[in-house]
Amino acid sequence: MPSNSVDKVPRFGSAVTASDAKLDYKIIIMGAAGVGKTAIVQQFLYEIFPVEHIPTVEELHRAEFELKGTGKLVLDILDTSGTYQFPAMRQLAINNGDAFILVYSIDNADSFEEVRRLKDAINGEWAANGQKVPPIVVAGNKTDVEEKRVVKKELAETVIAIDWEIGFSECSAIRNENVLKIFQKLLVQARTPYALSSNMIKKRRQSLPNYPLVPFKEKEATVKRNSCAVS
């Protein structure tokens, strides 16, 4: 399989075996503004928490994971804006994504309703293009502010896992709790032959330079992982 051919990269959920030399998947992170999308991405990739909130327009991150004797797993992670001032950008992301992580904050009921709207938009776009429903995991962020919770976990889990039949996990980006589980569930739902582990992530991070604890537009990075802005 040519590694440079976008058209020939298997989509999530397709028949993929671990014997493939390299697989590339695009994961789209979506949700309302301020729910912690960027924090989740940066904790997953770099184990850092952005201490200053700067609204994201769009940032594309790449992570490469060495697999035992089977090549590389490449994840392109698109961190999208929570304001959606440009509907065409959102539609493009939905159409080009392979799988989706939809984030809400447990202390913000409106952000949960935004996840509902996004889920419906994704399913609608994919259905219009004659495609099956893609892998989707919903993440309820900010469990560190449990005293401010307004979205009950039991209700959210029932709606998401049973009614919508998609993945669900709560997390705390600031504490880096269950962040890895979100991506693990996405790969399981996608039926890929790969299972991300904390040991694998830590090994990859050892080769990374130390980044400042703020969101960034563009960075130099190793061949193993890099991040760049989408213009």
mmCIF file of C-alpha atoms in Angstrom:
data_model
loop_
_atom_site.group_PDB
_atom_site.id
_atom_site.type_symbol
_atom_site.label_atom_id
_atom_site.label_comp_id
_atom_site.label_asym_id
_atom_site.label_seq_id
_atom_site.Cartn_x
_atom_site.Cartn_y
_atom_site.Cartn_z
ATOM 1 C CA MET A 1 0.000 0.000 0.000
ATOM 2 C CA PRO A 2 1.576 3.310 -1.035
ATOM 3 C CA SER A 3 2.054 5.336 2.120
ATOM 4 C CA ASN A 4 1.736 8.664 0.322
ATOM 5 C CA SER A 5 -1.578 7.974 -1.345
ATOM 6 C CA VAL A 6 -4.491 9.501 0.537
ATOM 7 C CA ASP A 7 -7.032 7.693 -1.650
ATOM 8 C CA LYS A 8 -5.630 4.298 -0.724
ATOM 9 C CA VAL A 9 -5.456 4.810 3.024
ATOM 10 C CA PRO A 10 -8.019 2.477 4.658
ATOM 11 C CA ARG A 11 -10.831 4.252 6.478
ATOM 12 C CA PHE A 12 -11.769 3.403 10.059
ATOM 13 C CA GLY A 13 -13.922 0.326 10.232
ATOM 14 C CA SER A 14 -12.641 -1.175 6.987
ATOM 15 C CA ALA A 15 -10.998 -4.579 6.818
ATOM 16 C CA VAL A 16 -7.530 -3.712 8.065
ATOM 17 C CA THR A 17 -4.908 -6.179 9.232
ATOM 18 C CA ALA A 18 -1.798 -5.594 11.313
ATOM 19 C CA SER A 19 0.324 -6.729 8.391
ATOM 20 C CA ASP A 20 -0.174 -3.366 6.665
ATOM 21 C CA ALA A 21 3.102 -1.420 6.693
ATOM 22 C CA LYS A 22 1.502 1.900 7.573
ATOM 23 C CA LEU A 23 -1.990 3.146 8.309
ATOM 24 C CA ASP A 24 -3.155 6.744 8.495
ATOM 25 C CA TYR A 25 -6.341 7.865 10.178
ATOM 26 C CA LYS A 26 -7.787 11.345 10.574
ATOM 27 C CA ILE A 27 -9.535 11.962 13.896
ATOM 28 C CA ILE A 28 -11.690 15.090 14.186
ATOM 29 C CA ILE A 29 -12.151 16.686 17.626
ATOM 30 C CA MET A 30 -15.349 18.736 17.831
ATOM 31 C CA GLY A 31 -17.420 20.458 20.513
ATOM 32 C CA ALA A 32 -18.512 23.826 21.867
ATOM 33 C CA ALA A 33 -15.978 26.511 22.755
ATOM 34 C CA GLY A 34 -14.228 26.125 26.095
ATOM 35 C CA VAL A 35 -15.047 22.456 26.753
ATOM 36 C CA GLY A 36 -11.389 21.377 26.679
ATOM 37 C CA LYS A 37 -10.839 19.959 23.195
ATOM 38 C CA THR A 38 -7.314 21.366 22.891
ATOM 39 C CA ALA A 39 -6.451 20.276 26.435
ATOM 40 C CA ILE A 40 -7.481 16.690 25.641
ATOM 41 C CA VAL A 41 -5.352 16.646 22.496
ATOM 42 C CA GLN A 42 -2.302 18.119 24.207
ATOM 43 C CA GLN A 43 -2.572 15.786 27.194
ATOM 44 C CA PHE A 44 -2.837 12.781 24.876
ATOM 45 C CA LEU A 45 0.107 13.793 22.702
ATOM 46 C CA TYR A 46 2.420 15.764 24.974
ATOM 47 C CA GLU A 47 1.212 15.291 28.579
ATOM 48 C CA ILE A 48 0.809 19.031 29.037
ATOM 49 C CA PHE A 49 -2.154 21.179 30.027
ATOM 50 C CA PRO A 50 -2.573 24.586 28.358
ATOM 51 C CA VAL A 51 -2.684 27.041 31.250
ATOM 52 C CA GLU A 52 -3.999 29.838 29.050
ATOM 53 C CA HIS A 53 -7.140 29.429 26.961
ATOM 54 C CA ILE A 54 -6.701 30.746 23.431
ATOM 55 C CA PRO A 55 -9.604 29.956 21.076
ATOM 56 C CA THR A 56 -8.570 27.472 18.399
ATOM 57 C CA VAL A 57 -9.304 28.067 14.721
ATOM 58 C CA GLU A 58 -7.997 24.730 13.451
ATOM 59 C CA GLU A 59 -4.840 22.843 14.362
ATOM 60 C CA LEU A 60 -3.657 19.581 12.897
ATOM 61 C CA HIS A 61 -1.471 17.280 15.013
ATOM 62 C CA ARG A 62 0.246 14.122 13.830
ATOM 63 C CA ALA A 63 1.270 11.181 15.992
ATOM 64 C CA GLU A 64 3.182 8.142 14.743
ATOM 65 C CA PHE A 65 3.348 4.958 16.804
ATOM 66 C CA GLU A 66 5.818 2.167 16.124
ATOM 67 C CA LEU A 67 4.118 -1.226 16.116
ATOM 68 C CA LYS A 68 5.815 -4.504 16.881
ATOM 69 C CA GLY A 69 7.079 -5.690 13.519
ATOM 70 C CA THR A 70 4.099 -4.281 11.637
ATOM 71 C CA GLY A 71 5.124 -0.735 10.730
ATOM 72 C CA LYS A 72 3.464 2.439 11.978
ATOM 73 C CA LEU A 73 0.071 3.672 13.070
ATOM 74 C CA VAL A 74 -0.354 7.326 12.099
ATOM 75 C CA LEU A 75 -3.051 9.472 13.681
ATOM 76 C CA ASP A 76 -3.800 12.895 12.218
ATOM 77 C CA ILE A 77 -5.794 14.712 14.889
ATOM 78 C CA LEU A 78 -7.686 17.829 13.805
ATOM 79 C CA ASP A 79 -8.560 20.144 16.704
ATOM 80 C CA THR A 80 -11.446 22.288 15.440
ATOM 81 C CA SER A 81 -12.918 25.606 16.501
ATOM 82 C CA GLY A 82 -15.795 25.630 18.970
ATOM 83 C CA THR A 83 -17.411 28.692 17.442
ATOM 84 C CA TYR A 84 -17.949 27.391 13.899
ATOM 85 C CA GLN A 85 -17.838 30.831 12.347
ATOM 86 C CA PHE A 86 -17.039 29.117 9.064
ATOM 87 C CA PRO A 87 -19.650 26.392 8.375
ATOM 88 C CA ALA A 88 -17.736 25.307 5.268
ATOM 89 C CA MET A 89 -14.709 24.414 7.436
ATOM 90 C CA ARG A 90 -16.896 22.265 9.692
ATOM 91 C CA GLN A 91 -18.483 20.499 6.741
ATOM 92 C CA LEU A 92 -15.058 19.882 5.189
ATOM 93 C CA ALA A 93 -13.789 18.391 8.452
ATOM 94 C CA ILE A 94 -16.818 16.120 8.722
ATOM 95 C CA ASN A 95 -16.463 14.904 5.154
ATOM 96 C CA ASN A 96 -12.720 14.290 5.408
ATOM 97 C CA GLY A 97 -12.619 12.707 8.866
ATOM 98 C CA ASP A 98 -12.325 8.979 9.510
ATOM 99 C CA ALA A 99 -13.541 9.100 13.123
ATOM 100 C CA PHE A 100 -14.779 11.715 15.574
ATOM 101 C CA ILE A 101 -14.378 12.680 19.219
ATOM 102 C CA LEU A 102 -17.196 14.964 20.393
ATOM 103 C CA VAL A 103 -16.451 16.814 23.631
ATOM 104 C CA TYR A 104 -18.793 18.441 26.125
ATOM 105 C CA SER A 105 -18.246 19.780 29.632
ATOM 106 C CA ILE A 106 -20.125 18.146 32.488
ATOM 107 C CA ASP A 107 -20.820 21.614 33.980
ATOM 108 C CA ASN A 108 -22.408 22.961 30.787
ATOM 109 C CA ALA A 109 -25.728 21.538 29.588
ATOM 110 C CA ASP A 110 -25.616 23.589 26.379
ATOM 111 C CA SER A 111 -22.325 21.919 25.416
ATOM 112 C CA PHE A 112 -24.052 18.524 25.646
ATOM 113 C CA GLU A 113 -26.784 19.742 23.308
ATOM 114 C CA GLU A 114 -24.048 20.920 20.926
ATOM 115 C CA VAL A 115 -22.654 17.379 20.909
ATOM 116 C CA ARG A 116 -26.134 16.152 19.957
ATOM 117 C CA ARG A 117 -26.253 18.608 17.055
ATOM 118 C CA LEU A 118 -22.766 17.649 15.912
ATOM 119 C CA LYS A 119 -23.589 13.949 16.031
ATOM 120 C CA ASP A 120 -26.667 14.536 13.892
ATOM 121 C CA ALA A 121 -24.669 16.700 11.455
ATOM 122 C CA ILE A 122 -21.978 14.030 11.075
ATOM 123 C CA ASN A 123 -24.481 11.228 10.536
ATOM 124 C CA GLY A 124 -26.396 13.374 8.066
ATOM 125 C CA GLU A 125 -23.334 14.291 6.012
ATOM 126 C CA TRP A 126 -22.090 10.713 5.880
ATOM 127 C CA ALA A 127 -25.523 9.368 4.957
ATOM 128 C CA ALA A 128 -25.830 11.965 2.196
ATOM 129 C CA ASN A 129 -22.516 10.727 0.810
ATOM 130 C CA GLY A 130 -23.701 7.131 0.902
ATOM 131 C CA GLN A 131 -21.364 6.181 3.762
ATOM 132 C CA LYS A 132 -22.038 4.222 6.929
ATOM 133 C CA VAL A 133 -22.030 5.989 10.283
ATOM 134 C CA PRO A 134 -18.390 6.594 11.307
ATOM 135 C CA PRO A 135 -16.829 5.702 14.666
ATOM 136 C CA ILE A 136 -17.750 8.377 17.226
ATOM 137 C CA VAL A 137 -16.796 8.665 20.882
ATOM 138 C CA VAL A 138 -18.356 11.323 23.118
ATOM 139 C CA ALA A 139 -16.151 12.644 25.936
ATOM 140 C CA GLY A 140 -17.610 14.368 28.975
ATOM 141 C CA ASN A 141 -14.729 16.555 30.176
ATOM 142 C CA LYS A 142 -14.040 18.380 33.468
ATOM 143 C CA THR A 143 -14.839 15.660 36.004
ATOM 144 C CA ASP A 144 -12.459 17.591 38.252
ATOM 145 C CA VAL A 145 -15.308 20.073 38.894
ATOM 146 C CA GLU A 146 -17.795 17.438 40.041
ATOM 147 C CA GLU A 147 -19.441 19.934 42.408
ATOM 148 C CA LYS A 148 -20.519 21.966 39.356
ATOM 149 C CA ARG A 149 -21.892 19.014 37.395
ATOM 150 C CA VAL A 150 -25.180 19.623 35.573
ATOM 151 C CA VAL A 151 -24.985 16.764 33.033
ATOM 152 C CA LYS A 152 -25.589 13.548 34.982
ATOM 153 C CA LYS A 153 -23.261 10.717 34.003
ATOM 154 C CA GLU A 154 -25.985 8.056 34.115
ATOM 155 C CA LEU A 155 -28.261 10.051 31.824
ATOM 156 C CA ALA A 156 -25.470 10.932 29.391
ATOM 157 C CA GLU A 157 -24.280 7.328 29.236
ATOM 158 C CA THR A 158 -27.802 6.057 28.583
ATOM 159 C CA VAL A 159 -28.398 8.546 25.770
ATOM 160 C CA ILE A 160 -24.977 8.128 24.155
ATOM 161 C CA ALA A 161 -24.259 4.420 24.577
ATOM 162 C CA ILE A 162 -27.809 3.029 24.303
ATOM 163 C CA ASP A 163 -29.857 5.527 22.273
ATOM 164 C CA TRP A 164 -27.088 6.730 19.965
ATOM 165 C CA GLU A 165 -25.093 3.468 20.096
ATOM 166 C CA ILE A 166 -21.698 5.181 20.123
ATOM 167 C CA GLY A 167 -18.763 5.306 22.539
ATOM 168 C CA PHE A 168 -18.785 7.299 25.771
ATOM 169 C CA SER A 169 -16.226 8.219 28.403
ATOM 170 C CA GLU A 170 -15.875 10.927 31.027
ATOM 171 C CA CYS A 171 -12.477 12.483 31.636
ATOM 172 C CA SER A 172 -10.506 15.275 33.229
ATOM 173 C CA ALA A 173 -8.058 16.939 30.875
ATOM 174 C CA ILE A 174 -6.507 19.019 33.638
ATOM 175 C CA ARG A 175 -5.716 15.843 35.623
ATOM 176 C CA ASN A 176 -5.060 13.730 32.533
ATOM 177 C CA GLU A 177 -7.613 11.173 33.753
ATOM 178 C CA ASN A 178 -9.163 8.820 31.174
ATOM 179 C CA VAL A 179 -7.821 10.871 28.254
ATOM 180 C CA LEU A 180 -6.059 7.835 26.784
ATOM 181 C CA LYS A 181 -9.255 5.804 27.227
ATOM 182 C CA ILE A 182 -11.078 8.110 24.794
ATOM 183 C CA PHE A 183 -8.667 7.256 21.981
ATOM 184 C CA GLN A 184 -8.583 3.581 22.963
ATOM 185 C CA LYS A 185 -12.366 3.389 22.705
ATOM 186 C CA LEU A 186 -12.268 5.070 19.320
ATOM 187 C CA LEU A 187 -9.829 2.482 17.949
ATOM 188 C CA VAL A 188 -11.909 -0.354 19.408
ATOM 189 C CA GLN A 189 -15.053 1.062 17.827
ATOM 190 C CA ALA A 190 -13.178 1.382 14.558
ATOM 191 C CA ARG A 191 -12.239 -2.314 14.733
ATOM 192 C CA THR A 192 -8.592 -1.610 14.045
ATOM 193 C CA PRO A 193 -6.047 -4.313 14.955
ATOM 194 C CA TYR A 194 -4.180 -1.862 17.184
ATOM 195 C CA ALA A 195 -4.546 -1.145 20.882
ATOM 196 C CA LEU A 196 -2.922 2.006 22.276
ATOM 197 C CA SER A 197 -1.294 1.523 25.652
ATOM 198 C CA SER A 198 0.132 3.945 28.190
ATOM 199 C CA ASN A 199 3.572 2.370 27.702
ATOM 200 C CA MET A 200 3.417 2.992 23.970
ATOM 201 C CA ILE A 201 2.435 6.634 24.511
ATOM 202 C CA LYS A 202 5.190 7.227 27.062
ATOM 203 C CA LYS A 203 7.830 5.748 24.791
ATOM 204 C CA ARG A 204 6.786 8.046 21.974
ATOM 205 C CA ARG A 205 6.830 11.070 24.284
ATOM 206 C CA GLN A 206 10.394 10.430 25.331
ATOM 207 C CA SER A 207 11.579 11.494 21.875
ATOM 208 C CA LEU A 208 9.633 14.757 21.936
ATOM 209 C CA PRO A 209 11.023 18.192 22.821
ATOM 210 C CA ASN A 210 9.453 20.088 25.701
ATOM 211 C CA TYR A 211 6.707 22.395 24.466
ATOM 212 C CA PRO A 212 5.449 25.558 26.203
ATOM 213 C CA LEU A 213 2.194 25.113 28.094
ATOM 214 C CA VAL A 214 0.101 27.215 25.714
ATOM 215 C CA PRO A 215 -1.733 26.428 22.489
ATOM 216 C CA PHE A 216 0.413 26.931 19.422
ATOM 217 C CA LYS A 217 -0.027 27.741 15.774
ATOM 218 C CA GLU A 218 3.018 25.985 14.374
ATOM 219 C CA LYS A 219 5.829 23.898 15.780
ATOM 220 C CA GLU A 220 8.900 22.081 14.629
ATOM 221 C CA ALA A 221 8.884 18.493 15.860
ATOM 222 C CA THR A 222 10.504 15.147 15.312
ATOM 223 C CA VAL A 223 9.602 12.818 12.495
ATOM 224 C CA LYS A 224 7.886 10.695 15.140
ATOM 225 C CA ARG A 225 5.279 13.329 15.902
ATOM 226 C CA ASN A 226 4.553 16.821 14.803
ATOM 227 C CA SER A 227 1.928 19.501 14.926
ATOM 228 C CA CYS A 228 1.088 22.228 12.489
ATOM 229 C CA ALA A 229 -1.583 24.819 11.906
ATOM 230 C CA VAL A 230 -4.135 24.388 9.146
ATOM 231 C CA SER A 231 -4.415 27.481 7.036
#
